Structure formats: structure tokens, C-alpha cells
């Protein structure tokens, strides 16, 4: 299991939290959003989902992954 913290710009409310955490769950990862620090702590199995796929899924929701 891989754990990484991503800097994500554009999140500002609970809708943003649900959108990001929900999309991660849909692709087989789990995430915990911290609005104050604009970060997402992500846990994922590298054999099932790539870091690039995770970043793309978040960006598809309208957020900017740094």
C-alpha cells in the first residue's frame, strides 16, 4: 500500500471534499481531504491504480493537482 500527500488547489467546501474523496474511492484508492492545508492524503495499491490515474481523476473533478 502506497501513501502520498498531494497539494490540490481549488477545494473550498464540503462539496469539494465529497467530490475528491468520492472519485478516489471510485478508482480504487482512498483519500482524506484537509481543506485548511489544501492537501489530500491518498492511500492506494500501486498494482491496481497509478499515481498518474489518481492525479487525473482529481483534475477531472475540476481541481489542480500540484
PDB file of N, CA, C and O in Angstrom, residues 24-47:
ATOM      1  N   UNK A  24     -11.827   9.307  -5.754  1.00  0.00           N
ATOM      2  CA  UNK A  24     -10.735   8.398  -5.382  1.00  0.00           C
ATOM      3  C   UNK A  24     -11.275   7.014  -5.056  1.00  0.00           C
ATOM      4  O   UNK A  24     -10.711   6.002  -5.485  1.00  0.00           O
ATOM      5  N   UNK A  25     -12.374   6.980  -4.323  1.00  0.00           N
ATOM      6  CA  UNK A  25     -12.992   5.693  -3.983  1.00  0.00           C
ATOM      7  C   UNK A  25     -13.413   4.951  -5.252  1.00  0.00           C
ATOM      8  O   UNK A  25     -13.232   3.737  -5.363  1.00  0.00           O
ATOM      9  N   UNK A  26     -13.948   5.693  -6.223  1.00  0.00           N
ATOM     10  CA  UNK A  26     -14.415   5.082  -7.474  1.00  0.00           C
ATOM     11  C   UNK A  26     -13.305   4.435  -8.285  1.00  0.00           C
ATOM     12  O   UNK A  26     -13.565   3.504  -9.050  1.00  0.00           O
ATOM     13  N   UNK A  27     -12.073   4.925  -8.147  1.00  0.00           N
ATOM     14  CA  UNK A  27     -10.974   4.333  -8.917  1.00  0.00           C
ATOM     15  C   UNK A  27     -10.142   3.346  -8.099  1.00  0.00           C
ATOM     16  O   UNK A  27      -9.133   2.835  -8.579  1.00  0.00           O
ATOM     17  N   UNK A  28     -10.557   3.083  -6.865  1.00  0.00           N
ATOM     18  CA  UNK A  28      -9.887   2.060  -6.064  1.00  0.00           C
ATOM     19  C   UNK A  28      -8.832   2.581  -5.108  1.00  0.00           C
ATOM     20  O   UNK A  28      -7.995   1.827  -4.631  1.00  0.00           O
ATOM     21  N   UNK A  29      -8.894   3.877  -4.815  1.00  0.00           N
ATOM     22  CA  UNK A  29      -7.976   4.466  -3.831  1.00  0.00           C
ATOM     23  C   UNK A  29      -8.821   5.030  -2.694  1.00  0.00           C
ATOM     24  O   UNK A  29     -10.043   5.063  -2.778  1.00  0.00           O
ATOM     25  N   UNK A  30      -8.159   5.468  -1.638  1.00  0.00           N
ATOM     26  CA  UNK A  30      -8.899   6.156  -0.583  1.00  0.00           C
ATOM     27  C   UNK A  30      -8.176   7.455  -0.291  1.00  0.00           C
ATOM     28  O   UNK A  30      -6.957   7.555  -0.433  1.00  0.00           O
ATOM     29  N   UNK A  31      -8.941   8.462   0.091  1.00  0.00           N
ATOM     30  CA  UNK A  31      -8.336   9.762   0.340  1.00  0.00           C
ATOM     31  C   UNK A  31      -9.023  10.501   1.457  1.00  0.00           C
ATOM     32  O   UNK A  31     -10.195  10.285   1.727  1.00  0.00           O
ATOM     33  N   UNK A  32      -8.255  11.364   2.099  1.00  0.00           N
ATOM     34  CA  UNK A  32      -8.773  12.213   3.165  1.00  0.00           C
ATOM     35  C   UNK A  32      -8.350  13.639   2.856  1.00  0.00           C
ATOM     36  O   UNK A  32      -7.167  13.952   2.792  1.00  0.00           O
ATOM     37  N   UNK A  33      -9.332  14.507   2.617  1.00  0.00           N
ATOM     38  CA  UNK A  33      -9.077  15.903   2.258  1.00  0.00           C
ATOM     39  C   UNK A  33      -8.918  16.749   3.514  1.00  0.00           C
ATOM     40  O   UNK A  33      -9.677  16.607   4.468  1.00  0.00           O
ATOM     41  N   UNK A  34      -7.935  17.649   3.487  1.00  0.00           N
ATOM     42  CA  UNK A  34      -7.763  18.672   4.521  1.00  0.00           C
ATOM     43  C   UNK A  34      -7.905  20.018   3.829  1.00  0.00           C
ATOM     44  O   UNK A  34      -6.983  20.475   3.140  1.00  0.00           O
ATOM     45  N   UNK A  35      -9.080  20.633   3.970  1.00  0.00           N
ATOM     46  CA  UNK A  35      -9.342  21.914   3.302  1.00  0.00           C
ATOM     47  C   UNK A  35      -8.386  23.019   3.763  1.00  0.00           C
ATOM     48  O   UNK A  35      -7.965  23.848   2.952  1.00  0.00           O
ATOM     49  N   UNK A  36      -8.059  23.040   5.032  1.00  0.00           N
ATOM     50  CA  UNK A  36      -7.214  24.107   5.574  1.00  0.00           C
ATOM     51  C   UNK A  36      -5.841  24.129   4.912  1.00  0.00           C
ATOM     52  O   UNK A  36      -5.311  25.193   4.589  1.00  0.00           O
ATOM     53  N   UNK A  37      -5.261  22.954   4.693  1.00  0.00           N
ATOM     54  CA  UNK A  37      -3.925  22.892   4.095  1.00  0.00           C
ATOM     55  C   UNK A  37      -3.969  22.635   2.594  1.00  0.00           C
ATOM     56  O   UNK A  37      -2.923  22.581   1.944  1.00  0.00           O
ATOM     57  N   UNK A  38      -5.189  22.459   2.055  1.00  0.00           N
ATOM     58  CA  UNK A  38      -5.381  22.168   0.634  1.00  0.00           C
ATOM     59  C   UNK A  38      -4.591  20.939   0.193  1.00  0.00           C
ATOM     60  O   UNK A  38      -3.934  20.935  -0.837  1.00  0.00           O
ATOM     61  N   UNK A  39      -4.675  19.888   1.035  1.00  0.00           N
ATOM     62  CA  UNK A  39      -3.987  18.644   0.720  1.00  0.00           C
ATOM     63  C   UNK A  39      -4.970  17.477   0.739  1.00  0.00           C
ATOM     64  O   UNK A  39      -6.047  17.554   1.333  1.00  0.00           O
ATOM     65  N   UNK A  40      -4.539  16.400   0.077  1.00  0.00           N
ATOM     66  CA  UNK A  40      -5.289  15.148   0.105  1.00  0.00           C
ATOM     67  C   UNK A  40      -4.298  14.042   0.423  1.00  0.00           C
ATOM     68  O   UNK A  40      -3.305  13.853  -0.295  1.00  0.00           O
ATOM     69  N   UNK A  41      -4.546  13.328   1.519  1.00  0.00           N
ATOM     70  CA  UNK A  41      -3.746  12.159   1.869  1.00  0.00           C
ATOM     71  C   UNK A  41      -4.372  10.964   1.161  1.00  0.00           C
ATOM     72  O   UNK A  41      -5.531  10.637   1.418  1.00  0.00           O
ATOM     73  N   UNK A  42      -3.605  10.338   0.269  1.00  0.00           N
ATOM     74  CA  UNK A  42      -4.125   9.261  -0.562  1.00  0.00           C
ATOM     75  C   UNK A  42      -3.419   7.951  -0.226  1.00  0.00           C
ATOM     76  O   UNK A  42      -2.189   7.910  -0.106  1.00  0.00           O
ATOM     77  N   UNK A  43      -4.204   6.881  -0.090  1.00  0.00           N
ATOM     78  CA  UNK A  43      -3.683   5.521   0.065  1.00  0.00           C
ATOM     79  C   UNK A  43      -4.164   4.713  -1.120  1.00  0.00           C
ATOM     80  O   UNK A  43      -5.344   4.769  -1.475  1.00  0.00           O
ATOM     81  N   UNK A  44      -3.230   3.976  -1.740  1.00  0.00           N
ATOM     82  CA  UNK A  44      -3.609   3.191  -2.909  1.00  0.00           C
ATOM     83  C   UNK A  44      -2.663   2.025  -3.111  1.00  0.00           C
ATOM     84  O   UNK A  44      -1.536   2.025  -2.629  1.00  0.00           O
ATOM     85  N   UNK A  45      -3.149   1.022  -3.829  1.00  0.00           N
ATOM     86  CA  UNK A  45      -2.361  -0.156  -4.192  1.00  0.00           C
ATOM     87  C   UNK A  45      -1.803   0.094  -5.587  1.00  0.00           C
ATOM     88  O   UNK A  45      -2.560   0.172  -6.553  1.00  0.00           O
ATOM     89  N   UNK A  46      -0.480   0.212  -5.685  1.00  0.00           N
ATOM     90  CA  UNK A  46       0.154   0.537  -6.966  1.00  0.00           C
ATOM     91  C   UNK A  46      -0.099  -0.503  -8.050  1.00  0.00           C
ATOM     92  O   UNK A  46      -0.011  -0.191  -9.226  1.00  0.00           O
ATOM     93  N   UNK A  47      -0.453  -1.704  -7.647  1.00  0.00           N
ATOM     94  CA  UNK A  47      -0.730  -2.741  -8.645  1.00  0.00           C
ATOM     95  C   UNK A  47      -2.135  -2.597  -9.233  1.00  0.00           C
ATOM     96  O   UNK A  47      -2.456  -3.223 -10.235  1.00  0.00           O
TER      97      UNK A  47
END
